[in-house]
Short mmCIF file of C-alpha atoms in Angstrom, two decimals:
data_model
loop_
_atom_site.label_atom_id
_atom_site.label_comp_id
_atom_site.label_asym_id
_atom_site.label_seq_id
_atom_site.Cartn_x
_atom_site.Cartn_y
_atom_site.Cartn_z
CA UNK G 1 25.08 -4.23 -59.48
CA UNK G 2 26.89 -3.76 -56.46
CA UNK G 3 25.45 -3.27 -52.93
CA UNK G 4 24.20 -5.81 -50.25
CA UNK G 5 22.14 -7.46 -52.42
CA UNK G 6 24.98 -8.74 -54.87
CA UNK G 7 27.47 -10.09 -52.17
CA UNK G 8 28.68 -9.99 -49.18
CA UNK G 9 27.30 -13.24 -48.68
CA UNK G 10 30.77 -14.98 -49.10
CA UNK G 11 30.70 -18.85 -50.65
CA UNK G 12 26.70 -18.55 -50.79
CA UNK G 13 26.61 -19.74 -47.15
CA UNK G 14 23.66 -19.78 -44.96
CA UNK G 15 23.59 -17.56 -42.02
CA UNK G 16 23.27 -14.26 -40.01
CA UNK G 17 24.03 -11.20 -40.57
CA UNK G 18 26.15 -8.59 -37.97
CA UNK G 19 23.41 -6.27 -36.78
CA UNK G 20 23.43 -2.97 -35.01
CA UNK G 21 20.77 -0.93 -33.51
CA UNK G 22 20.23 2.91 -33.01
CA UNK G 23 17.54 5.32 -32.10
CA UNK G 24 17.04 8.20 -34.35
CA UNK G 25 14.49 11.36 -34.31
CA UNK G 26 11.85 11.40 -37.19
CA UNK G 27 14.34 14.68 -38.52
CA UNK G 28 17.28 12.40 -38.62
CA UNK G 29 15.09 9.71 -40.32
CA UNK G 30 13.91 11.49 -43.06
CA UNK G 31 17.63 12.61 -43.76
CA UNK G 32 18.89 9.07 -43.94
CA UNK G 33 16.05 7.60 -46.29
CA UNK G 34 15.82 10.64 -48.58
CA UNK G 35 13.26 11.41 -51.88
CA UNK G 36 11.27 8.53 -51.51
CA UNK G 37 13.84 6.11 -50.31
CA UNK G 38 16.77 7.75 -53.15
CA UNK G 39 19.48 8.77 -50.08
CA UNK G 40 18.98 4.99 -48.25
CA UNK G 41 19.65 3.19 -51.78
CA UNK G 42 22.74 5.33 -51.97
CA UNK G 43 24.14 4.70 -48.79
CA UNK G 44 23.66 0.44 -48.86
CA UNK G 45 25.47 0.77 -51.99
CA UNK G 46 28.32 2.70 -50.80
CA UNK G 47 28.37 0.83 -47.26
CA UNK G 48 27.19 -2.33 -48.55
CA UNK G 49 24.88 -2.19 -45.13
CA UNK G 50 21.14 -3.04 -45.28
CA UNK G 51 19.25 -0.98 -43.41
CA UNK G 52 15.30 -0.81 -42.15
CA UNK G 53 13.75 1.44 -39.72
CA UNK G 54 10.48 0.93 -38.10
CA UNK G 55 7.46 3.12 -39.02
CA UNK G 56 6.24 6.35 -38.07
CA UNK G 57 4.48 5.96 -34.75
CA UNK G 58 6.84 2.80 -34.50
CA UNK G 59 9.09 3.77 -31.16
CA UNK G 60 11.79 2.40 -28.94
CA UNK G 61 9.47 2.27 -25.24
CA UNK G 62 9.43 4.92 -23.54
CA UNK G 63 11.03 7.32 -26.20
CA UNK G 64 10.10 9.09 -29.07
CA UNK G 65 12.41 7.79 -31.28
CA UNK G 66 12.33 5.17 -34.34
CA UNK G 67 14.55 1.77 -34.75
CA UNK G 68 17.34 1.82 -37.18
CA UNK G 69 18.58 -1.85 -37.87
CA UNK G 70 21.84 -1.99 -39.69
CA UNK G 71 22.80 -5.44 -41.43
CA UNK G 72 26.65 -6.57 -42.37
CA UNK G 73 28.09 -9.29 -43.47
CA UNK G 74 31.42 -7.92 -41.77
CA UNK G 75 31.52 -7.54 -37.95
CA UNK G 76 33.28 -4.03 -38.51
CA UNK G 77 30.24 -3.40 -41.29
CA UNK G 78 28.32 -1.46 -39.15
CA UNK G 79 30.41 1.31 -38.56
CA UNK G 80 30.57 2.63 -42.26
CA UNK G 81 27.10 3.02 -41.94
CA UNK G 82 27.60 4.74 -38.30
CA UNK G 83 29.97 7.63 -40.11
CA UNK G 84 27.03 8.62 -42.60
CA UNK G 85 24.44 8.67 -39.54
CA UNK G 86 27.01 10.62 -37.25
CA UNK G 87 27.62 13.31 -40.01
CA UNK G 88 23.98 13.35 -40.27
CA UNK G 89 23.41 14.19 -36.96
CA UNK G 90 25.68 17.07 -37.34
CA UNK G 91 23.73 18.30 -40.10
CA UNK G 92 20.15 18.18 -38.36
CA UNK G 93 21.53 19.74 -35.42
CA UNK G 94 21.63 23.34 -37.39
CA UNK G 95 18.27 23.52 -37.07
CA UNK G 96 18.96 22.35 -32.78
CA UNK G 97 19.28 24.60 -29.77
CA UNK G 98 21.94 22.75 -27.12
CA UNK G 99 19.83 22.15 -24.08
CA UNK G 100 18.45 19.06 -22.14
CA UNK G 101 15.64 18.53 -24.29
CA UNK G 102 18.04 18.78 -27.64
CA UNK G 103 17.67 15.44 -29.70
CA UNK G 104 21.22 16.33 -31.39
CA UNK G 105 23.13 18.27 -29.19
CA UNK G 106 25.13 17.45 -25.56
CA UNK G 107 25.74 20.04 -23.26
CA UNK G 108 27.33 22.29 -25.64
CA UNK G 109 27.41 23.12 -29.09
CA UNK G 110 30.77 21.51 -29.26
CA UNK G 111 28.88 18.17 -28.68
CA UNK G 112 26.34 15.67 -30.63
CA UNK G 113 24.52 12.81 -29.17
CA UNK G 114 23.65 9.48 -30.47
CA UNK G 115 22.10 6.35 -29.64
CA UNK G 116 22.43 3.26 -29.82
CA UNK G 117 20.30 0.01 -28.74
CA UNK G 118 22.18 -3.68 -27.20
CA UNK G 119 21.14 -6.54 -24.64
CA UNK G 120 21.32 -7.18 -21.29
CA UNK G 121 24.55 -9.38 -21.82
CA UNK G 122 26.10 -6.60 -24.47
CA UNK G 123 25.57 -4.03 -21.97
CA UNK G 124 27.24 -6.12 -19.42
CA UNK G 125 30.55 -6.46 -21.39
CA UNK G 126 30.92 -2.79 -22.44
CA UNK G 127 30.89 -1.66 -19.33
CA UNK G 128 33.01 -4.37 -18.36
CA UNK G 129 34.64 -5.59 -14.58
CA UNK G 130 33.84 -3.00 -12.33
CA UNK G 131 33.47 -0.14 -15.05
CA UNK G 132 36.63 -0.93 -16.81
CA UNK G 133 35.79 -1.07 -20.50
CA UNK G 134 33.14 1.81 -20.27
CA UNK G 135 35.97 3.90 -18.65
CA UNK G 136 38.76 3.43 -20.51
CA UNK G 137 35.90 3.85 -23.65
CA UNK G 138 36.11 7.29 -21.92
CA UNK G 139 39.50 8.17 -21.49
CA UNK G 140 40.59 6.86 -25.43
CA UNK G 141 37.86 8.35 -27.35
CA UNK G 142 37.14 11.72 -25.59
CA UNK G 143 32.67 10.42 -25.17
CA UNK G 144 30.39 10.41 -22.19
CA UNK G 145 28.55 6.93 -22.39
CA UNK G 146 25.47 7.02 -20.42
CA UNK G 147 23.40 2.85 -19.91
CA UNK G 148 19.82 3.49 -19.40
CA UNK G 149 17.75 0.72 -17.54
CA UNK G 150 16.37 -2.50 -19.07
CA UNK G 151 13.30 -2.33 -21.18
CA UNK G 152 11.85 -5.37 -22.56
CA UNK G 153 15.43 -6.86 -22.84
CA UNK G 154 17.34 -4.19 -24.48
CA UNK G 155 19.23 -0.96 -23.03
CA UNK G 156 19.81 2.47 -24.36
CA UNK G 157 23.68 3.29 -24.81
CA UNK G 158 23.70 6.86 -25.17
CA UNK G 159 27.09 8.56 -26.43
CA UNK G 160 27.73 12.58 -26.19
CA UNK G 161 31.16 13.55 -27.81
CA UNK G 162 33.20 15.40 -30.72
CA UNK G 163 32.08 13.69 -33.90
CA UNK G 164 35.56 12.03 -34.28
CA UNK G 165 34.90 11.09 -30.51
CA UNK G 166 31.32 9.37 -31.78
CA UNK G 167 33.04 7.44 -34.60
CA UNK G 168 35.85 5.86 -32.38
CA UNK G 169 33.16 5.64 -29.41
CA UNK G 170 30.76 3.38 -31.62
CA UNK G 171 33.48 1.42 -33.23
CA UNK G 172 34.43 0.38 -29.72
CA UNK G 173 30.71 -0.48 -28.85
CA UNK G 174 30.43 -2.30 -32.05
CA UNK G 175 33.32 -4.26 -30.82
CA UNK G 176 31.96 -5.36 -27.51
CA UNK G 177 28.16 -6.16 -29.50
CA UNK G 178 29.72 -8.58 -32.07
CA UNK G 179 31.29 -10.20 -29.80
CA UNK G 180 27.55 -11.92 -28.75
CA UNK G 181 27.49 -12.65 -32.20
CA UNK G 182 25.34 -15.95 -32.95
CA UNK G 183 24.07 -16.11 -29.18
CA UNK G 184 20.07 -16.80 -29.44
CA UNK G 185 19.64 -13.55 -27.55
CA UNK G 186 21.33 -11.67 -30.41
CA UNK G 187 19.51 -13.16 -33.22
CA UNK G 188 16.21 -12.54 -31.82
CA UNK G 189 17.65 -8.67 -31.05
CA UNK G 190 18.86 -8.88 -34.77
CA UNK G 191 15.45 -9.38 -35.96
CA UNK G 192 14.63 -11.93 -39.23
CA UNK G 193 16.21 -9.48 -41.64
CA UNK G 194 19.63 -10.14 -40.71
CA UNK G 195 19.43 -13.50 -42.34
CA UNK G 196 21.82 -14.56 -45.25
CA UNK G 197 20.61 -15.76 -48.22
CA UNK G 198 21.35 -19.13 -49.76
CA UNK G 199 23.00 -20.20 -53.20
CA UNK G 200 24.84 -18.36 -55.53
CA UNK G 201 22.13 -16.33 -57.21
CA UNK G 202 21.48 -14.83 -53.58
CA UNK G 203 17.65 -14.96 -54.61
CA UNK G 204 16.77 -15.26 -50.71
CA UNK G 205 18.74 -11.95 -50.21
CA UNK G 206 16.96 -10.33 -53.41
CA UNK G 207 13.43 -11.43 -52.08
CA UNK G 208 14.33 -9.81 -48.66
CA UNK G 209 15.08 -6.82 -50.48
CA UNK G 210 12.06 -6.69 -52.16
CA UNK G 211 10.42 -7.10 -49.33
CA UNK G 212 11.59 -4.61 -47.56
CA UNK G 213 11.36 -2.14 -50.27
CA UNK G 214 7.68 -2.71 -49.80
CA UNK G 215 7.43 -2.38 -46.58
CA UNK G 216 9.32 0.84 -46.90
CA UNK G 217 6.16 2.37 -48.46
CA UNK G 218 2.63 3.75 -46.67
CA UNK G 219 1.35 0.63 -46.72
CA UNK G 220 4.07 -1.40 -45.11
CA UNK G 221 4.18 -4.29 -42.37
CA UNK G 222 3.95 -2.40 -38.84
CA UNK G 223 7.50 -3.53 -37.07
CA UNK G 224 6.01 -4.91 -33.39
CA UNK G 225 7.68 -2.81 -30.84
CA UNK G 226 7.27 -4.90 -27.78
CA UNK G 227 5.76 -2.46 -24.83
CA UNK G 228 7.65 -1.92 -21.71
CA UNK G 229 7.86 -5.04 -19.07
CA UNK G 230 4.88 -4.57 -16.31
CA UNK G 231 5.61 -3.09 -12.61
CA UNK G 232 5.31 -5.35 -9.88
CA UNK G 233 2.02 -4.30 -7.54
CA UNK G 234 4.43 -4.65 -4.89
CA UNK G 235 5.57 -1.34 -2.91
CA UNK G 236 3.38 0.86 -5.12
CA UNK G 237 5.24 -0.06 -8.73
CA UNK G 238 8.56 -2.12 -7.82
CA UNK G 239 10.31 -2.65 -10.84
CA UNK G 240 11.92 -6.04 -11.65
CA UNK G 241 15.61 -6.95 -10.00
CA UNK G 242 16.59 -7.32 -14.14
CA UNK G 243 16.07 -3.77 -14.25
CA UNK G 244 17.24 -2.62 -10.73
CA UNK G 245 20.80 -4.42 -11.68
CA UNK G 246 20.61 -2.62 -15.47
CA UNK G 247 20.32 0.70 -13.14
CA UNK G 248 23.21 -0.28 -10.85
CA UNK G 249 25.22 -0.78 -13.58
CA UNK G 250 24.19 2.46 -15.14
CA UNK G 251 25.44 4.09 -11.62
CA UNK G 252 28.47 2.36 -11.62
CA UNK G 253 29.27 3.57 -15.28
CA UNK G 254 28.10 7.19 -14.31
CA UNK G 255 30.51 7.06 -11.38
CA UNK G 256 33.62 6.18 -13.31
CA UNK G 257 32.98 8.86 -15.54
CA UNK G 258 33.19 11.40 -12.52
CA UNK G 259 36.44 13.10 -11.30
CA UNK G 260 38.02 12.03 -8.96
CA UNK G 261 38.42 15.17 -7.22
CA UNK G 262 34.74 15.32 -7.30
CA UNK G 263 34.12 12.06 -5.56
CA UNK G 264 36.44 13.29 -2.87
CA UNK G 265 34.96 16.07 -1.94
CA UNK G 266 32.28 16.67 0.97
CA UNK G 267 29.16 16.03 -0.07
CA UNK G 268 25.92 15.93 2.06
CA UNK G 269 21.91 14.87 1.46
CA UNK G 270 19.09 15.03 3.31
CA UNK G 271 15.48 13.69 3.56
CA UNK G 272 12.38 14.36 5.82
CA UNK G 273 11.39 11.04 7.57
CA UNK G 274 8.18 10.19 9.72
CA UNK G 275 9.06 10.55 13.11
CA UNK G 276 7.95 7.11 13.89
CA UNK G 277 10.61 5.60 11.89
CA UNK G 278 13.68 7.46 13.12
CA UNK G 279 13.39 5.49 16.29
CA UNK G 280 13.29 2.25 14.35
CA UNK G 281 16.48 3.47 12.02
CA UNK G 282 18.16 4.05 14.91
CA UNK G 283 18.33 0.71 16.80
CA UNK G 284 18.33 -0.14 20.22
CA UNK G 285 20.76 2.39 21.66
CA UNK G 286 21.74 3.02 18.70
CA UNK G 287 23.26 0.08 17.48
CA UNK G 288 21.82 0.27 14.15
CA UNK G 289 22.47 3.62 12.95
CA UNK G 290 26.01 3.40 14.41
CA UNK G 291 27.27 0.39 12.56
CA UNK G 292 26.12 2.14 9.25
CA UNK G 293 27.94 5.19 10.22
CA UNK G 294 31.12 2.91 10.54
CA UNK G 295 30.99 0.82 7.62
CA UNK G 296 30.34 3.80 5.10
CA UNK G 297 32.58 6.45 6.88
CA UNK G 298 29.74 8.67 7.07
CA UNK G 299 28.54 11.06 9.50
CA UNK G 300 24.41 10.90 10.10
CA UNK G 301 22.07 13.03 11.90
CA UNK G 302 18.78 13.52 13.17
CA UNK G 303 17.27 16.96 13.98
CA UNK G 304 14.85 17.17 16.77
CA UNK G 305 11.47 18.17 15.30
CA UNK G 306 10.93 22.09 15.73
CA UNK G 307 7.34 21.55 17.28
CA UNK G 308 5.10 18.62 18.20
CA UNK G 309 3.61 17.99 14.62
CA UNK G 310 5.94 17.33 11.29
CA UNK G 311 8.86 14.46 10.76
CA UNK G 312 12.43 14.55 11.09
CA UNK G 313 15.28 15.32 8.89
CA UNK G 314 17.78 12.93 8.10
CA UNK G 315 21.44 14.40 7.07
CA UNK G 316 24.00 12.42 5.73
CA UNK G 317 27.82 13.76 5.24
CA UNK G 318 30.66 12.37 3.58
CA UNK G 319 32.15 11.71 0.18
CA UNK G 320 29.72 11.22 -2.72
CA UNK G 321 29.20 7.52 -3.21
CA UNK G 322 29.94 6.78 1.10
CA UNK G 323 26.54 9.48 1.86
CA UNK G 324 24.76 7.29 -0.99
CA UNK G 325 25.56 4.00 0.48
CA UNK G 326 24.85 4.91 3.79
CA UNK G 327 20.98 6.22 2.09
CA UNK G 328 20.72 3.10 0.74
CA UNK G 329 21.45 1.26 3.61
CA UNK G 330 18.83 3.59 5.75
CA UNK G 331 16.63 3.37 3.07
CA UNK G 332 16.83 -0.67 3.24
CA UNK G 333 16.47 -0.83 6.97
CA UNK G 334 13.28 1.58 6.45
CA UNK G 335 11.77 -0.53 3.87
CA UNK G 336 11.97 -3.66 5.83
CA UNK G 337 9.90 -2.29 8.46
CA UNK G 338 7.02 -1.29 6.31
CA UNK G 339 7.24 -5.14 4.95
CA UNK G 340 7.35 -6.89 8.11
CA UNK G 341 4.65 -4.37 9.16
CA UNK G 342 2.86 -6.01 6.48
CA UNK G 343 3.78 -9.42 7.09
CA UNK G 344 2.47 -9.42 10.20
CA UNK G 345 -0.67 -11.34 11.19
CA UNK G 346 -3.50 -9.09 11.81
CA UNK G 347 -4.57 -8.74 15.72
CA UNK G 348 -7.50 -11.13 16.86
CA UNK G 349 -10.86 -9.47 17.08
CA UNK G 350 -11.75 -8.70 20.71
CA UNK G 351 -14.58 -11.33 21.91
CA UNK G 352 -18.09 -10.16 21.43
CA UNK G 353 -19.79 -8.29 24.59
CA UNK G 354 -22.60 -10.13 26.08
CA UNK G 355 -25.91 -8.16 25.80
CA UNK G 356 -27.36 -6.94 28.76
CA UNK G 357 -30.96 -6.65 29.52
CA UNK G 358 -32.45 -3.79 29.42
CA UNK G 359 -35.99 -2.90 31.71
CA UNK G 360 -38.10 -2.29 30.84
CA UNK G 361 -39.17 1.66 30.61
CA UNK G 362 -41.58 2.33 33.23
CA UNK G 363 -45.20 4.09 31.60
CA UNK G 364 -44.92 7.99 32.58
CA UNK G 365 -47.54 8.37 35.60
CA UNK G 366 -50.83 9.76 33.81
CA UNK G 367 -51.89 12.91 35.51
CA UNK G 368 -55.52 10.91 35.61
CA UNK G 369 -56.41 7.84 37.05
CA UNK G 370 -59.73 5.98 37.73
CA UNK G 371 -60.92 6.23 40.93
CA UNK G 372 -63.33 2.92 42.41
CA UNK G 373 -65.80 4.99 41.63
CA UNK G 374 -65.47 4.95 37.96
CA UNK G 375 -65.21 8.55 37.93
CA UNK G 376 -61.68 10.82 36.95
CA UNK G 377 -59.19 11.41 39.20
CA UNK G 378 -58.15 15.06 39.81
CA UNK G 379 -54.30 15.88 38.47
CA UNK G 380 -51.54 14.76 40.18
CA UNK G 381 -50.84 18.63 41.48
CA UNK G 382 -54.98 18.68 42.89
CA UNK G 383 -54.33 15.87 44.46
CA UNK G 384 -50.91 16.98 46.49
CA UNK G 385 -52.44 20.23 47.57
CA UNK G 386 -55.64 17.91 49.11
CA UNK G 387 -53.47 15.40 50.90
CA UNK G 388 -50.83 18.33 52.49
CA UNK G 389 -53.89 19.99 53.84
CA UNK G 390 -55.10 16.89 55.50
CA UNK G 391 -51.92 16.35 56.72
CA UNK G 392 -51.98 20.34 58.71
CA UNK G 393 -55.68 19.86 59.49
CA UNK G 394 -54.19 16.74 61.81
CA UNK G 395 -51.25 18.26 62.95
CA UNK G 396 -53.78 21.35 64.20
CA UNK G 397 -55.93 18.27 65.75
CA UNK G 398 -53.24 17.24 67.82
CA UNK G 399 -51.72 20.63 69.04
CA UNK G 400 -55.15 21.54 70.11
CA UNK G 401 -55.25 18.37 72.22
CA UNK G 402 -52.33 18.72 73.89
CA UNK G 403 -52.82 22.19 74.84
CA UNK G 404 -56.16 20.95 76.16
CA UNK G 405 -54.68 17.90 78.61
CA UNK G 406 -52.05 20.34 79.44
CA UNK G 407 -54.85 22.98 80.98
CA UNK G 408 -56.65 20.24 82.90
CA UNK G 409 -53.37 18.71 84.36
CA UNK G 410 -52.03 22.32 85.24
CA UNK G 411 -55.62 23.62 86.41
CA UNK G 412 -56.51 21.23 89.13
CA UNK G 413 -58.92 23.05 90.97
CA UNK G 414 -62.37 22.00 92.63
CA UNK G 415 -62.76 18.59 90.55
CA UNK G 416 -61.91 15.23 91.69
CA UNK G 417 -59.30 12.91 89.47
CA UNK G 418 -61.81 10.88 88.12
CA UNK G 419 -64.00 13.58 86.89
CA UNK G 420 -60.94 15.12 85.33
CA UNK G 421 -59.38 11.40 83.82
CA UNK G 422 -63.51 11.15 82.67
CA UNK G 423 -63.42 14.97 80.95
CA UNK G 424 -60.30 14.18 79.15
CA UNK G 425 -60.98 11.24 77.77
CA UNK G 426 -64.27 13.20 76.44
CA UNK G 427 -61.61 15.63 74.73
CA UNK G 428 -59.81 12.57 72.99
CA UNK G 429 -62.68 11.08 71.50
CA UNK G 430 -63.59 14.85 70.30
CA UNK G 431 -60.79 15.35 69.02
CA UNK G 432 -60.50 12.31 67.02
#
């Protein structure tokens, strides 16, 4: 019998097995493992590849798509096994519409997509110095290669092309993958399957067969998809600098893949900002702004708010990857506010405010009082009226007084002055 299970394993030597990883669509699963498990038999005898993919609600995080783990003894193995999956891909994209949300197709009907799964460090050497491998990838084999961000350790490395473009694509990124071969961080991305078995019999290799075999039914072992690492609580769901590099990379890559005419031309963003913060983006007199206009080559603006309400818009011109820097830098210079806004101590509390006394409220004036007599008082407004008519009955008193000492000092006649001092001094004491 022919087939994994009856060689490949050289002298009997111990060891691993090459490995590579892709993502497929339940559709394209189903394909590949056949009438209960007939086609996947077939195809690790022809290829003499093992294969294992993870179970049904078993996906890659953040996707909907399964694990396929291929297993070589030859570094080049894998990419027999590739050539059955790509044609297969062709063939489950008949029943595909081309779109963004197609699992088979790229932009056009002319164009399949596949994808596959590597480590930080694998990602790092196929897209090489400054985008060189991933470019020239490009140029030889006719593929767009796309490097999502870091999940959990691992990357997406999704190719679009012709599927002669796919083969020679994935035969290059199998290259690049082996080449990590026997690192710690690729056995434990290879998984425990891709062990060799021992002795000449290769019973280790049959009872990992069997195993998997069993697992390839209802019942089997669930494969432990690890979830997706957690988001820093910092600046509302930071992600780790691991994964902000994977995503510079991934713009790097994306960038080389551009024309060059394209990256030329004039190319302009813009963004609404609080109005608070233009002042701080700006510098004193402008010093910050300006040196970011210089380094990047870029011109930037401000609008002046159309009424009192509202932010600002920020507008940033230049070629592509200049108006991006300069964002970033903006952006950078923004951030960094908000965090030493955060940073800083929190003002003192002002010093507590001495009480003051208040008086006491003064009892509203009854409108009755007691008199000595022990009887009630009349109201307040009795008691006015009484005292103003006192008050005339004096004032009438005196007026009739003086016009009285005024008669007797203007009269004069027949009386002598004592009689007259002796007669007014009888009016006084009437009129008192």
């Amino acid at each position: 019998m022919g087939g994994w299970a009856d060689g490949g394993g050289g002298k009997g030597g111990s060891g691993r097995r090459h490995a590579f990883k892709v993502l497929c669509p339940d559709e394209l699963v189903a394909r590949v493992l056949g009438s209960r498990g007939a086609r996947k038999d077939q195809l690790q005898e022809e290829t003499r590849c093992k294969i294992h993919v993870s179970g049904r609600d078993e996906f890659f995080p953040g996707t909907r798509y399964r694990i396929m783990i291929i297993w070589s003894d030859a570094p080049d193995g894998p990419c027999a096994m590739l050539e059955h999956l790509i044609n297969d891909v062709v063939a489950c994209s008949e029943r595909d519409t081309p779109g963004p949300d197609s699992e088979f197709f790229g932009p056009d009907a002319s164009q399949y997509v596949l994808r596959a799964v590597v480590t930080k460090s694998m990602s790092s050497a196929i897209i090489g110095h400054g985008g060189s491998n991933v470019k020239a990838i490009r140029q030889e084999c006719g593929v767009q290669v796309i490097i999502g961000e870091l999940i959990s350790g691992q990357q997406v490395v999704k190719l679009t092309g012709s599927p002669h473009g796919l083969n020679v694509g994935f035969a290059r990124i199998n290259e690049f993958v082996q080449k990590d071969f026997g690192s710690p961080a690729y056995d434990e991305w290879a998984g425990p399957g891709g062990e060799k078995g021992k002795g000449k019999g290769g019973g280790e290799r049959r009872d990992a067969h069997q195993q998997w075999e069993r697992e390839r039914s209802p019942r089997r072992t669930p494969v432990v998809v690890p979830p997706p690492p957690p988001r820093s609580a910092i600046g509302g769901g930071e992600q780790e600098p691991e994964v902000e590099e994977s995503l510079l990379q991934a713009l790097v890559a994306t960038a080389q893949e551009l024309p060059i005419e394209a990256l030329a031309k004039e190319f302009s963003i813009s963004c609404e900002l609080p109005r608070e913060k233009v002042s701080v983006l700006i510098g004193k007199k402008g010093e910050d702004v300006q040196k970011i206009r210089k380094s990047t080559g870029t011109r930037i603006h401000f609008e002046q708010p159309q009424d009192g309400e509202g932010g600002q818009t920020l507008t940033i011109k230049g070629p592509m990857l200049r108006v991006y820097r300069a964002h970033a830098l903006l952006m950078k210079r923004y951030h960094e506010t908000d965090t030493s806004q955060e940073e800083a101590p929190a003002p003192a509390p002002p010093p507590p405010v001495p009480a003051v006394p208040v008086p006491p409220e003064r009892p509203e004036r009854s409108d009755y009082s007691e008199r000595s007599t022990g009887q009630a008082q009349r109201p307040t407004t009795e008691r006015s009226v009484k005292d103003l008519e006192e008050q005339l009955q004096g004032l009438q008193r005196q007026v009739a007084e003086l016009a009285s000492m005024r008669q007797e000092l203007s009269g004069g006649g027949g009386g002598n002055k004592g009689g007259g001092k002796s007669h007014g001094k009888t009016g006084r004491n009437k009129g008192r």
